[in-house]
Coordinates of C-alpha atoms in Angstrom, one line a residue:
Chain H
X1 CA -7.3 -2.5 -27.1
X2 CA -5.2 0.0 -25.1
X3 CA -5.2 -2.4 -22.1
X4 CA -3.9 -5.1 -24.4
X5 CA -0.9 -3.0 -25.6
X6 CA -0.3 -1.8 -22.0
X7 CA -0.3 -5.5 -20.9
X8 CA 2.2 -6.3 -23.7
X9 CA 4.4 -3.4 -22.5
X10 CA 4.2 -4.7 -19.0
X11 CA 5.2 -8.2 -20.2
X12 CA 8.2 -6.7 -21.8
X13 CA 9.3 -4.9 -18.7
X14 CA 8.9 -8.1 -16.6
X15 CA 10.8 -10.4 -19.0
X16 CA 13.5 -8.1 -20.4
X17 CA 15.9 -9.3 -17.8
X18 CA 15.1 -13.0 -18.1
X19 CA 16.8 -15.8 -20.0
X20 CA 13.6 -16.4 -21.9
X21 CA 13.8 -13.0 -23.5
X22 CA 17.5 -13.0 -24.1
X23 CA 17.5 -16.5 -25.6
X24 CA 15.3 -15.1 -28.4
X25 CA 18.2 -12.8 -29.3
X26 CA 21.2 -14.8 -28.3
X27 CA 20.2 -18.0 -30.0
X28 CA 20.2 -16.6 -33.5
X29 CA 23.2 -14.4 -32.8
X30 CA 25.3 -17.4 -31.6
X31 CA 24.2 -19.9 -34.2
X32 CA 24.5 -17.5 -37.1
X33 CA 27.8 -16.3 -35.7
X34 CA 29.2 -19.8 -35.6
X35 CA 28.0 -20.6 -39.1
X36 CA 29.5 -17.4 -40.3
X37 CA 32.9 -18.2 -38.6
X38 CA 32.8 -21.8 -40.0
X39 CA 32.2 -20.6 -43.6
X40 CA 34.7 -17.8 -43.3
X41 CA 37.5 -20.1 -42.3
X42 CA 36.4 -23.0 -44.5
X43 CA 34.7 -22.2 -47.7
X44 CA 36.6 -24.1 -50.4
X45 CA 33.6 -26.3 -51.2
X46 CA 31.4 -23.2 -51.9
X47 CA 33.7 -21.4 -54.3
X48 CA 32.5 -21.3 -57.9
X49 CA 29.1 -22.5 -57.0
X50 CA 26.0 -20.6 -58.2
X51 CA 24.9 -17.8 -55.8
X52 CA 21.5 -19.5 -55.1
X53 CA 23.3 -22.8 -54.2
X54 CA 25.7 -20.9 -51.9
X55 CA 22.8 -19.2 -50.2
X56 CA 20.9 -22.4 -49.8
X57 CA 23.8 -24.3 -48.3
X58 CA 24.8 -21.4 -46.1
X59 CA 21.3 -20.7 -44.8
X60 CA 20.5 -24.5 -44.3
X61 CA 23.3 -24.7 -41.7
X62 CA 21.2 -22.5 -39.4
X63 CA 17.8 -23.5 -40.7
X64 CA 18.5 -27.2 -40.3
X65 CA 19.6 -26.9 -36.7
X66 CA 16.8 -24.5 -35.9
X67 CA 14.0 -26.3 -37.7
X68 CA 14.9 -29.9 -36.8
X69 CA 15.9 -29.5 -33.2
X70 CA 16.1 -26.0 -31.7
X71 CA 12.8 -24.4 -32.7
X72 CA 10.5 -26.9 -30.9
X73 CA 12.8 -26.8 -27.8
X74 CA 13.0 -23.0 -27.9
X75 CA 9.2 -22.7 -28.1
X76 CA 8.8 -25.1 -25.2
X77 CA 11.3 -23.1 -23.1
X78 CA 9.8 -19.7 -24.1
X79 CA 6.3 -20.8 -23.1
X80 CA 7.6 -22.0 -19.7
X81 CA 9.7 -18.8 -19.2
X82 CA 6.9 -16.4 -19.8
X83 CA 4.4 -18.2 -17.5
X84 CA 6.9 -19.2 -14.8
X85 CA 7.4 -15.5 -14.0
X86 CA 3.8 -15.5 -12.6
X87 CA 4.0 -19.0 -11.1
X88 CA 7.2 -18.2 -9.2
X89 CA 6.0 -14.9 -7.8
X90 CA 2.4 -16.2 -7.3
X91 CA 1.1 -13.2 -9.1
X92 CA -1.9 -14.7 -11.0
X93 CA -4.2 -13.6 -8.2
X94 CA -2.7 -10.2 -8.2
X95 CA -3.0 -9.8 -12.0
X96 CA -6.6 -11.0 -12.0
X97 CA -7.6 -8.6 -9.2
X98 CA -6.7 -5.7 -11.4
X99 CA -9.4 -3.8 -13.3
X100 CA -8.3 -5.4 -16.6
X101 CA -10.4 -8.1 -18.3
X102 CA -8.9 -11.6 -17.7
X103 CA -8.9 -12.3 -21.4
X104 CA -6.8 -9.2 -22.0
X105 CA -4.2 -10.3 -19.5
X106 CA -4.1 -13.8 -20.9
X107 CA -4.0 -12.9 -24.6
X108 CA -1.3 -10.3 -24.0
X109 CA 0.9 -13.0 -22.4
X110 CA 0.1 -15.4 -25.2
X111 CA 0.9 -12.9 -28.0
X112 CA 4.0 -11.8 -26.2
X113 CA 5.2 -15.4 -26.4
X114 CA 4.3 -15.4 -30.1
X115 CA 6.3 -12.2 -30.4
X116 CA 9.4 -13.7 -28.8
X117 CA 9.3 -16.7 -31.3
X118 CA 8.7 -14.3 -34.2
X119 CA 11.6 -12.1 -32.9
X120 CA 13.9 -15.1 -32.7
X121 CA 13.1 -16.2 -36.2
X122 CA 13.3 -12.7 -37.7
X123 CA 16.7 -12.3 -36.2
X124 CA 17.7 -15.7 -37.6
X125 CA 16.7 -14.5 -41.1
X126 CA 18.3 -11.1 -40.6
X127 CA 21.6 -12.4 -39.2
X128 CA 21.8 -15.0 -42.0
X129 CA 21.3 -12.4 -44.7
X130 CA 23.6 -9.9 -43.1
X131 CA 26.4 -12.4 -42.4
X132 CA 26.0 -13.9 -45.9
X133 CA 26.4 -10.5 -47.5
X134 CA 29.3 -9.7 -45.3
X135 CA 31.0 -13.0 -46.3
X136 CA 30.4 -11.9 -49.9
X137 CA 32.4 -8.7 -49.2
X138 CA 35.1 -10.4 -47.1
X139 CA 35.5 -13.4 -49.4
X140 CA 34.7 -12.2 -53.0
X141 CA 35.0 -15.7 -54.4
X142 CA 31.8 -16.5 -52.6
X143 CA 29.1 -14.9 -54.9
X144 CA 26.6 -14.1 -52.1
X145 CA 26.1 -10.6 -53.4
X146 CA 25.1 -11.8 -56.9
X147 CA 21.7 -13.0 -55.7
X148 CA 19.0 -11.5 -53.5
X149 CA 17.9 -14.2 -51.1
X150 CA 15.7 -12.0 -48.9
X151 CA 12.3 -13.1 -50.3
X152 CA 13.0 -16.8 -50.3
X153 CA 14.6 -16.9 -46.8
X154 CA 11.8 -14.7 -45.4
X155 CA 9.3 -17.1 -46.8
X156 CA 11.0 -20.1 -45.2
X157 CA 11.3 -18.5 -41.8
X158 CA 7.7 -17.2 -42.0
X159 CA 6.5 -20.7 -42.7
X160 CA 8.7 -22.0 -39.9
X161 CA 7.0 -19.5 -37.6
X162 CA 3.5 -20.6 -38.7
X163 CA 4.5 -24.2 -38.2
X164 CA 5.6 -23.5 -34.6
X165 CA 2.2 -22.0 -33.6
X166 CA 0.6 -25.4 -32.9
X167 CA 3.5 -26.4 -30.5
X168 CA 3.4 -22.9 -29.0
X169 CA -0.3 -23.0 -28.1
X170 CA -0.1 -26.5 -26.6
X171 CA 3.0 -25.7 -24.6
X172 CA 1.6 -22.4 -23.5
X173 CA -1.5 -24.2 -22.1
X174 CA 0.7 -26.8 -20.4
X175 CA 2.9 -24.2 -18.8
X176 CA -0.2 -22.5 -17.5
X177 CA -1.5 -25.7 -16.0
X178 CA 1.8 -26.7 -14.3
X179 CA 4.1 -24.4 -12.5
X180 CA 7.1 -26.6 -12.6
X181 CA 9.5 -27.0 -15.5
X182 CA 9.6 -30.7 -15.8
X183 CA 6.0 -31.6 -16.7
X184 CA 5.5 -29.3 -19.7
X185 CA 9.1 -29.8 -20.7
X186 CA 8.9 -33.5 -20.3
X187 CA 5.7 -33.9 -22.2
X188 CA 6.8 -31.6 -24.9
X189 CA 10.2 -33.4 -25.3
X190 CA 8.6 -36.8 -25.4
X191 CA 6.0 -35.8 -28.1
X192 CA 8.8 -34.1 -30.0
X193 CA 10.9 -37.3 -30.0
X194 CA 7.8 -39.3 -31.2
X195 CA 7.2 -36.6 -33.9
X196 CA 10.9 -36.8 -35.0
X197 CA 10.8 -40.6 -35.3
X198 CA 7.5 -40.4 -37.2
X199 CA 8.8 -37.8 -39.5
X200 CA 12.2 -39.4 -40.2
X201 CA 10.4 -42.7 -41.1
X202 CA 8.0 -40.8 -43.4
X203 CA 5.0 -42.1 -41.5
X204 CA 1.9 -40.9 -43.5
X205 CA 0.2 -39.4 -40.4
X206 CA 3.3 -37.6 -39.2
X207 CA 1.8 -34.3 -40.4
X208 CA -0.9 -34.7 -37.8
X209 CA 1.6 -34.2 -34.9
X210 CA 2.2 -30.5 -34.4
X211 CA 5.7 -31.1 -33.0
X212 CA 6.7 -32.5 -36.4
X213 CA 5.6 -29.4 -38.4
X214 CA 8.9 -27.4 -38.2
X215 CA 10.8 -30.5 -39.2
X216 CA 8.5 -31.0 -42.2
X217 CA 9.0 -27.4 -43.3
X218 CA 12.8 -28.0 -43.4
X219 CA 12.6 -31.5 -44.9
X220 CA 10.4 -30.2 -47.7
X221 CA 13.2 -27.8 -48.6
X222 CA 15.7 -30.5 -49.5
X223 CA 17.5 -29.5 -52.7
X224 CA 16.1 -32.5 -54.5
X225 CA 12.6 -31.2 -53.8
X226 CA 13.4 -27.6 -54.3
X227 CA 15.3 -27.9 -57.5
X228 CA 17.8 -25.4 -58.8
X229 CA 17.2 -22.1 -60.4
X230 CA 15.2 -19.0 -59.8
X231 CA 11.9 -20.8 -60.0
X232 CA 12.4 -22.0 -56.5
X233 CA 9.3 -21.1 -54.5
X234 CA 7.9 -21.9 -51.1
X235 CA 4.4 -23.4 -50.8
X236 CA 3.4 -21.5 -47.7
X237 CA 0.0 -22.8 -46.8
X238 CA 0.4 -26.6 -46.8
X239 CA -1.9 -29.0 -44.8
X240 CA 0.5 -29.1 -41.8
X241 CA 0.4 -25.3 -41.6
X242 CA -3.4 -25.2 -41.7
X243 CA -3.4 -27.8 -38.9
X244 CA -0.8 -25.8 -36.9
X245 CA -3.0 -22.7 -37.2
X246 CA -6.2 -24.7 -36.3
X247 CA -4.5 -26.2 -33.2
X248 CA -3.2 -22.8 -32.1
X249 CA -6.7 -21.4 -32.3
X250 CA -8.3 -24.2 -30.3
X251 CA -5.5 -24.3 -27.7
X252 CA -5.7 -20.6 -27.3
X253 CA -9.3 -21.0 -26.1
X254 CA -8.3 -24.0 -23.9
X255 CA -5.5 -22.0 -22.3
X256 CA -7.9 -19.3 -21.3
X257 CA -10.1 -21.9 -19.5
X258 CA -6.9 -23.2 -17.8
X259 CA -6.0 -19.8 -16.5
X260 CA -9.5 -19.0 -15.5
X261 CA -9.5 -22.0 -13.3
X262 CA -6.1 -21.3 -11.9
X263 CA -7.2 -18.1 -10.4
X264 CA -9.7 -20.0 -8.3
X265 CA -7.0 -21.8 -6.3
Chain X
X1 CA -26.1 8.1 6.1
X2 CA -22.8 6.2 5.9
X3 CA -21.8 5.0 2.5
X4 CA -21.5 1.3 2.1
X5 CA -18.2 0.1 0.6
X6 CA -18.6 -3.6 1.1
X7 CA -21.9 -5.4 1.5
X8 CA -22.6 -9.1 1.2
X9 CA -26.0 -10.7 1.7
X10 CA -25.9 -14.2 3.2
X11 CA -22.8 -15.0 1.1
X12 CA -22.2 -18.8 0.9
X13 CA -19.4 -20.6 -0.9
X14 CA -18.5 -24.3 -1.3
X15 CA -15.4 -26.0 -2.4
X16 CA -16.6 -29.4 -3.7
X17 CA -18.5 -30.8 -0.6
X18 CA -17.0 -28.4 1.9
X19 CA -19.0 -25.4 3.0
X20 CA -16.3 -22.7 3.3
X21 CA -18.6 -19.7 3.8
X22 CA -22.1 -20.0 5.3
X23 CA -24.4 -17.0 5.0
X24 CA -21.8 -14.3 5.7
X25 CA -23.4 -10.8 5.6
X26 CA -20.6 -8.2 5.8
X27 CA -21.2 -4.5 6.1
X28 CA -18.2 -2.2 5.8
X29 CA -18.7 1.5 5.7
X30 CA -16.6 4.2 4.1
X31 CA -13.7 5.5 6.2
X32 CA -13.6 2.5 8.5
X33 CA -10.8 0.1 9.3
X34 CA -12.7 -3.2 9.3
X35 CA -10.8 -6.0 11.1
X36 CA -11.8 -9.4 9.7
X37 CA -10.8 -11.8 12.4
X38 CA -10.8 -15.6 12.5
X39 CA -8.6 -18.6 13.2
X40 CA -6.7 -20.1 10.3
X41 CA -9.0 -21.9 7.9
X42 CA -12.1 -19.9 9.1
X43 CA -12.8 -18.6 5.6
X44 CA -11.1 -15.2 5.6
X45 CA -9.1 -15.6 2.4
X46 CA -12.0 -17.2 0.6
X47 CA -14.1 -14.2 1.6
X48 CA -11.4 -11.8 0.3
X49 CA -11.2 -13.8 -3.0
X50 CA -14.9 -13.5 -3.5
X51 CA -14.7 -9.7 -2.8
X52 CA -12.0 -9.4 -5.4
X53 CA -14.0 -11.6 -7.9
X54 CA -11.2 -14.1 -7.9
X55 CA -13.9 -16.6 -6.8
X56 CA -17.4 -16.0 -8.2
X57 CA -20.5 -16.1 -6.1
X58 CA -23.4 -17.1 -8.4
X59 CA -26.0 -15.5 -6.2
X60 CA -25.1 -11.9 -7.1
X61 CA -25.0 -11.1 -3.4
X62 CA -21.7 -9.3 -3.2
X63 CA -21.8 -5.5 -3.5
X64 CA -18.8 -3.1 -3.5
X65 CA -19.4 0.6 -3.7
X66 CA -23.1 -0.4 -3.9
X67 CA -22.5 -2.2 -7.2
X68 CA -22.8 -6.0 -7.8
X69 CA -19.3 -7.2 -8.4
X70 CA -19.7 -9.7 -11.2
X71 CA -21.6 -7.3 -13.4
X72 CA -19.3 -4.4 -12.7
X73 CA -15.9 -6.1 -12.3
X74 CA -13.6 -3.7 -13.9
X75 CA -15.4 -0.6 -12.5
X76 CA -15.3 -2.0 -9.0
X77 CA -11.7 -3.4 -9.1
X78 CA -10.5 0.0 -10.3
X79 CA -11.3 1.4 -6.9
X80 CA -9.6 -1.5 -4.9
X81 CA -6.1 -2.2 -4.0
X82 CA -5.4 -5.6 -2.6
X83 CA -2.8 -7.9 -1.1
X84 CA -3.9 -11.5 -1.0
X85 CA -2.1 -14.1 1.1
X86 CA 1.5 -12.9 0.4
X87 CA 2.8 -10.0 -1.6
X88 CA 2.9 -10.8 -5.3
X89 CA 6.3 -9.5 -6.2
X90 CA 8.7 -10.3 -9.1
X91 CA 11.9 -11.2 -7.4
X92 CA 14.1 -10.6 -10.4
X93 CA 12.9 -7.0 -10.6
X94 CA 13.7 -4.1 -8.3
X95 CA 11.1 -2.6 -6.1
X96 CA 10.8 0.4 -8.5
X97 CA 10.5 -2.0 -11.5
X98 CA 7.8 -4.0 -9.7
X99 CA 5.8 -0.8 -9.2
X100 CA 6.5 0.3 -12.8
X101 CA 5.2 -3.0 -14.2
X102 CA 2.0 -2.5 -12.3
X103 CA 1.9 1.3 -13.1
X104 CA 1.9 0.5 -16.9
X105 CA -1.1 -1.7 -16.5
X106 CA -3.0 0.8 -14.4
X107 CA -2.0 3.9 -16.4
X108 CA -0.3 5.4 -13.4
X109 CA 2.3 8.2 -13.9
X110 CA 5.9 7.6 -12.9
X111 CA 6.0 10.3 -10.3
X112 CA 3.4 8.3 -8.3
X113 CA 5.9 5.5 -8.2
X114 CA 8.4 7.7 -6.3
X115 CA 5.6 8.9 -4.0
X116 CA 4.6 5.3 -3.2
X117 CA 8.2 4.3 -2.5
X118 CA 8.4 7.2 0.0
X119 CA 5.1 6.3 1.6
X120 CA 6.2 2.7 2.3
X121 CA 9.7 3.8 3.2
X122 CA 11.5 1.9 0.4
X123 CA 13.1 4.8 -1.5
X124 CA 16.5 3.9 -0.2
X125 CA 16.1 0.3 -1.5
X126 CA 14.1 1.1 -4.7
X127 CA 16.7 -0.2 -7.1
X128 CA 17.6 -3.3 -5.2
X129 CA 16.2 -6.6 -6.5
X130 CA 13.1 -7.5 -4.6
X131 CA 14.2 -11.1 -4.0
X132 CA 16.9 -9.6 -1.7
X133 CA 14.3 -7.7 0.3
X134 CA 13.5 -8.7 3.9
X135 CA 10.1 -10.0 4.6
X136 CA 9.0 -6.7 6.0
X137 CA 10.2 -4.9 2.9
X138 CA 8.4 -7.3 0.7
X139 CA 5.2 -6.8 2.7
X140 CA 5.6 -3.0 2.4
X141 CA 6.2 -3.2 -1.3
X142 CA 3.1 -5.4 -1.5
X143 CA 1.1 -2.6 0.2
X144 CA 2.7 -0.1 -2.1
X145 CA 1.5 -2.0 -5.1
X146 CA -2.0 -2.1 -3.6
X147 CA -1.9 1.7 -3.0
X148 CA -0.3 2.6 -6.4
X149 CA -3.5 3.6 -8.2
X150 CA -4.8 5.5 -5.2
X151 CA -7.7 3.2 -4.5
X152 CA -10.7 4.0 -2.3
X153 CA -10.7 0.6 -0.7
X154 CA -7.7 -1.5 0.5
X155 CA -8.3 -5.2 1.0
X156 CA -5.3 -6.7 2.8
X157 CA -5.1 -10.4 3.8
X158 CA -2.9 -10.8 6.9
X159 CA -0.6 -7.9 5.9
X160 CA 1.5 -8.2 9.1
X161 CA 2.3 -11.9 8.6
X162 CA 5.9 -12.5 9.5
X163 CA 6.7 -8.9 10.4
X164 CA 8.8 -7.9 13.4
X165 CA 7.1 -5.6 16.0
X166 CA 8.5 -2.5 14.3
X167 CA 7.2 -3.6 11.0
X168 CA 3.8 -4.3 12.5
X169 CA 3.7 -0.8 14.1
X170 CA 4.7 0.9 10.8
X171 CA 2.0 -0.8 8.8
X172 CA -0.6 -0.1 11.6
X173 CA 0.3 3.6 11.5
X174 CA 0.2 3.7 7.7
X175 CA -3.3 2.2 7.6
X176 CA -4.6 4.5 10.3
X177 CA -3.1 7.5 8.5
X178 CA -4.8 6.4 5.2
X179 CA -8.2 6.3 6.8
X180 CA -7.9 9.4 9.0
X181 CA -6.1 11.7 6.5
X182 CA -7.1 10.4 3.1
X183 CA -10.6 8.9 3.9
X184 CA -9.7 5.5 2.6
X185 CA -11.5 2.4 3.7
X186 CA -9.4 -0.6 4.9
X187 CA -10.6 -4.2 5.1
X188 CA -7.8 -6.1 6.8
X189 CA -7.9 -9.8 7.8
X190 CA -5.9 -11.3 10.6
X191 CA -5.9 -14.2 13.0
X192 CA -4.4 -12.0 15.8
X193 CA -6.9 -10.1 17.8
X194 CA -4.3 -7.9 19.5
X195 CA -3.3 -6.5 16.1
X196 CA -6.8 -5.7 15.0
X197 CA -7.8 -4.3 18.4
X198 CA -5.2 -1.6 18.1
X199 CA -6.3 -0.2 14.8
X200 CA -9.7 -1.3 13.7
X201 CA -12.9 0.8 14.1
X202 CA -15.1 -2.2 13.2
X203 CA -14.6 -5.9 13.6
X204 CA -16.1 -9.0 12.0
X205 CA -15.3 -12.4 13.5
X206 CA -15.6 -15.4 11.3
X207 CA -15.4 -19.0 12.4
X208 CA -15.9 -22.1 10.4
X209 CA -17.4 -20.0 7.6
X210 CA -19.9 -18.3 9.8
X211 CA -19.8 -14.6 10.8
X212 CA -20.2 -14.9 14.6
X213 CA -19.8 -11.2 15.4
X214 CA -19.9 -7.9 13.5
X215 CA -19.8 -4.5 15.0
X216 CA -17.6 -1.8 16.5
X217 CA -14.8 -2.5 18.8
X218 CA -16.9 -1.0 21.6
X219 CA -19.8 -3.3 20.8
X220 CA -17.4 -6.3 20.9
X221 CA -16.3 -5.3 24.4
X222 CA -19.9 -4.9 25.6
X223 CA -20.4 -8.5 24.7
X224 CA -18.1 -9.4 27.4
X225 CA -19.8 -10.2 30.8
X226 CA -18.6 -8.0 33.7
X227 CA -17.1 -9.9 36.6
X228 CA -16.0 -9.2 40.1
X229 CA -12.4 -10.3 40.8
X230 CA -11.5 -11.0 44.4
X231 CA -8.1 -11.7 45.8
X232 CA -7.8 -13.0 49.3
X233 CA -5.4 -14.9 51.6
X234 CA -7.4 -18.1 51.2
X235 CA -9.2 -18.5 47.9
X236 CA -10.9 -21.8 48.7
X237 CA -12.3 -20.5 52.0
X238 CA -13.4 -17.3 50.4
X239 CA -15.2 -19.1 47.5
X240 CA -17.0 -21.4 50.0
X241 CA -18.1 -18.4 52.1
X242 CA -19.5 -16.6 49.1
X243 CA -21.3 -19.8 47.8
X244 CA -22.8 -20.2 51.3
X245 CA -23.9 -16.6 51.1
X246 CA -25.7 -17.3 47.9
X247 CA -23.2 -15.8 45.4
X248 CA -22.3 -18.0 42.3
X249 CA -18.5 -17.8 43.0
X250 CA -15.9 -19.5 40.9
X251 CA -12.3 -20.0 41.6
X252 CA -9.1 -19.7 39.5
X253 CA -5.5 -20.2 40.6
X254 CA -5.2 -16.5 41.4
X255 CA -8.6 -15.2 42.4
X256 CA -12.2 -15.8 43.0
X257 CA -14.7 -14.5 40.4
X258 CA -18.4 -13.7 40.7
X259 CA -20.7 -12.3 38.0
X260 CA -21.1 -8.6 38.6
X261 CA -24.6 -7.3 39.2
X262 CA -24.2 -3.9 40.9
X263 CA -21.9 -1.9 43.3
X264 CA -24.0 -2.9 46.4
X265 CA -23.3 -6.6 45.6
X266 CA -19.6 -5.9 45.6
X267 CA -19.8 -4.1 49.0
X268 CA -21.9 -6.9 50.5
X269 CA -19.5 -9.6 49.3
X270 CA -16.6 -7.6 50.8
X271 CA -18.4 -7.3 54.1
X272 CA -19.2 -11.0 54.2
X273 CA -15.7 -12.1 53.5
X274 CA -14.2 -9.7 56.1
X275 CA -16.7 -10.8 58.7
X276 CA -15.9 -14.4 58.1
X277 CA -12.2 -13.8 58.8
X278 CA -10.8 -13.6 55.2
X279 CA -8.2 -11.0 54.4
X280 CA -9.3 -9.3 51.2
X281 CA -6.3 -8.0 49.2
X282 CA -8.4 -6.6 46.4
X283 CA -11.9 -6.5 45.0
X284 CA -12.6 -5.0 41.6
X285 CA -14.9 -5.1 38.6
X286 CA -13.5 -6.2 35.2
X287 CA -14.5 -7.4 31.8
X288 CA -13.4 -10.6 30.2
X289 CA -10.6 -9.4 28.0
X290 CA -11.0 -9.4 24.2
X291 CA -8.6 -12.3 23.8
X292 CA -10.8 -14.5 26.0
X293 CA -13.9 -13.2 24.2
X294 CA -12.4 -14.0 20.8
X295 CA -11.5 -17.5 21.9
X296 CA -14.9 -18.1 23.4
X297 CA -16.4 -17.0 20.0
X298 CA -14.1 -19.1 17.9
X299 CA -13.4 -22.2 19.9
X300 CA -15.8 -25.0 20.8
X301 CA -16.6 -25.1 24.5

């Protein structure tokens, strides 16, 4: 177990100066910053609305962009970024000739990628809450501070995180398999477009495509489905989340076989 | 009795239908610098990958520190520092950060990083990004990474590839110092005989997957047949005279050669040539040089 945490620490040291790591921080900072600025300068439509509705509309600006488009692309990019460090430096051989079990090295890398996605989504939730409360102070007509949105928003982002694990595991294995950016990115992007079309057209089997899962989390949050009032709740473990978790478990094992073979070359 | 550090018993390895290693039996003892020689594609890197368990031999015939490697992978690898093919260096990190990333994994203290930087003469460039290092600096950093956890055995695959003469000399001195002063064992592969000849105590020569020679440098030299080299004013006339006298003479562009038997034979040939009117400029005994010997072992006739 100690070797696993040391490997995680080493991953942090290796990636802390890369775009892959910083995008997990900058992406929520920039998007939440832009949403904050937009609402600060133009908020007439939100004045006199109930606090929950204000929070919903405010958070959906980030959630919508993130869930529908950015999260799958961010996951694809992060998987590539974490693995490309080893591909570019040709360090797989070097890593696997260390007295550390191969499974430890592999799983530390995998869970570090999971950590980056979790970090990004946690920051999204945190920045949304902080900026919302700040707006409530700066623009008192916006009743942000009259409602605690923490539990609800945390649940949505946690579900978004779970929904991304299927994509993450597939993309992680693809990024192990191919050193170049285009193949995993191209495949990921194509499947994502297919998933988006399937999801938009309400295809009954869309939930079986992991790349549609984040989108489904957001589309199930539409006000018409959610309904107003404090009864609003998030059904965390839906069938697409179970599928996402199952795919991530299977692809984690597949990825290990991919990396075991890679060391042979 | 000398402690065995590397031992393989008739190690064979195939890639698909290609036999890459064919019954290779290595024996490397503690404290030696073992030069593993062979032309490109002879099987050197494959052997090294098997020794590092990057490729697995199913026959359980690879022993390091007298332990079978597959069953004792972590235990064995903890005592090995390696450099395979080219230095595995993260270009976006500095030399110090590269060592730090490895030190975390191997639970090595930070003061060892400074000591290694000194050892491989990179202290002055420790905080420069490794992608801006020269090839020699990268190679030295690669050796520094291999030495970081103070391993008993260093396995280096062509460590002087692409280095200038000064860089080659530095690495040679470093490896010799590690064995003589710190009792380390070094297994170093190369396709250049001259490089191995200058530092190795033992040599293994591999060709087309087969170990064609293994022994000390002295034993390698003894393989070479001694010859008598004769320089005269007329090489053709001298060669004919010797052949007529019953000596199996051969001729090159510069001299006549005859297989050496003893000192009397040399004296008799000299007398014969002088009596037949040849002017003998020099007559001496020599061995085939190691370069020729290496070529004769690794190239088809």
